[in-house]
Amino acid sequence: PGQQLKNRESAYCAKAADPAEKIDAFVVYSMSRFSRSLRHQLEAEDILEEAGVQIISITDPMGEGEEGKFSRSLMGLINEKYA
């Protein structure tokens, strides 16, 4: 069963979650719904990455690895500018 993370504090909970209930992916409609602040986005991405959680955007597929992280950062910068 899926679990929803509703706010930034929930991202911290993902890191401390019981390994038996590990969260594999964080699914968002678009990166602009994930965060409107690049600093907050990068902080949350680092926390989720450390917890082994993959970020998946339905409307903004970014790929994985360094290229995906770079693309998400550019999208975050654009989202911050137009927030």
Tab-separated table of C-alpha atoms in Angstrom:
chain	number	residue	atom	x	y	z
A	1	PRO	CA	0.000	0.000	0.000
A	2	GLY	CA	1.169	3.506	-0.819
A	3	GLN	CA	1.835	6.240	1.681
A	4	GLN	CA	1.407	9.957	1.104
A	5	LEU	CA	3.895	12.541	2.328
A	6	LYS	CA	1.952	15.766	2.748
A	7	ASN	CA	4.636	18.241	3.811
A	8	ARG	CA	8.353	18.776	4.311
A	9	GLU	CA	8.271	17.236	7.787
A	10	SER	CA	6.973	14.055	6.163
A	11	ALA	CA	10.166	13.870	4.096
A	12	TYR	CA	12.132	13.715	7.342
A	13	CYS	CA	9.830	10.906	8.499
A	14	ALA	CA	10.654	8.969	5.320
A	15	LYS	CA	14.298	8.989	6.399
A	16	ALA	CA	13.450	7.661	9.871
A	17	ALA	CA	10.760	5.212	8.722
A	18	ASP	CA	10.787	1.629	9.915
A	19	PRO	CA	12.740	-0.428	7.338
A	20	ALA	CA	9.825	-2.888	7.203
A	21	GLU	CA	7.690	-0.042	5.814
A	22	LYS	CA	10.296	1.488	3.505
A	23	ILE	CA	9.110	4.107	1.049
A	24	ASP	CA	10.459	3.353	-2.430
A	25	ALA	CA	9.226	6.380	-4.361
A	26	PHE	CA	7.877	9.878	-3.846
A	27	VAL	CA	5.388	10.564	-6.667
A	28	VAL	CA	4.356	14.136	-7.498
A	29	TYR	CA	2.114	15.478	-10.245
A	30	SER	CA	4.776	17.988	-11.300
A	31	MET	CA	7.980	19.375	-9.824
A	32	SER	CA	6.224	22.735	-9.333
A	33	ARG	CA	3.903	20.956	-6.874
A	34	PHE	CA	6.897	19.419	-5.075
A	35	SER	CA	8.479	22.754	-4.163
A	36	ARG	CA	8.420	26.428	-5.114
A	37	SER	CA	11.804	27.069	-3.500
A	38	LEU	CA	14.967	25.639	-5.049
A	39	ARG	CA	16.700	25.545	-1.660
A	40	HIS	CA	13.839	23.554	-0.101
A	41	GLN	CA	13.653	21.283	-3.134
A	42	LEU	CA	17.367	20.432	-2.993
A	43	GLU	CA	17.204	19.886	0.768
A	44	ALA	CA	14.209	17.538	0.432
A	45	GLU	CA	15.822	15.700	-2.498
A	46	ASP	CA	18.963	15.085	-0.424
A	47	ILE	CA	16.906	13.749	2.489
A	48	LEU	CA	14.887	11.472	0.234
A	49	GLU	CA	17.996	10.300	-1.637
A	50	GLU	CA	19.730	9.409	1.652
A	51	ALA	CA	16.643	7.377	2.581
A	52	GLY	CA	16.763	5.567	-0.772
A	53	VAL	CA	13.551	7.194	-2.003
A	54	GLN	CA	13.223	7.958	-5.725
A	55	ILE	CA	11.397	11.139	-6.833
A	56	ILE	CA	8.974	10.571	-9.714
A	57	SER	CA	7.172	13.438	-11.451
A	58	ILE	CA	4.168	12.433	-13.549
A	59	THR	CA	4.272	15.423	-15.923
A	60	ASP	CA	8.009	16.247	-15.786
A	61	PRO	CA	9.982	13.036	-16.303
A	62	MET	CA	13.604	13.913	-15.500
A	63	GLY	CA	15.468	10.644	-15.625
A	64	GLU	CA	17.811	9.288	-12.996
A	65	GLY	CA	21.352	9.877	-11.796
A	66	GLU	CA	23.304	13.098	-12.161
A	67	GLU	CA	21.481	14.087	-15.361
A	68	GLY	CA	18.094	13.743	-13.644
A	69	LYS	CA	19.272	15.718	-10.624
A	70	PHE	CA	20.565	18.488	-12.914
A	71	SER	CA	17.236	18.588	-14.807
A	72	ARG	CA	15.250	18.738	-11.538
A	73	SER	CA	17.475	21.578	-10.324
A	74	LEU	CA	16.863	23.585	-13.511
A	75	MET	CA	13.131	22.949	-13.231
A	76	GLY	CA	13.289	24.012	-9.565
A	77	LEU	CA	14.996	27.269	-10.527
A	78	ILE	CA	12.294	27.995	-13.124
A	79	ASN	CA	9.521	27.087	-10.657
A	80	GLU	CA	11.010	29.438	-8.054
A	81	LYS	CA	11.194	32.313	-10.546
A	82	TYR	CA	7.538	31.939	-11.574
A	83	ALA	CA	6.139	31.102	-8.110
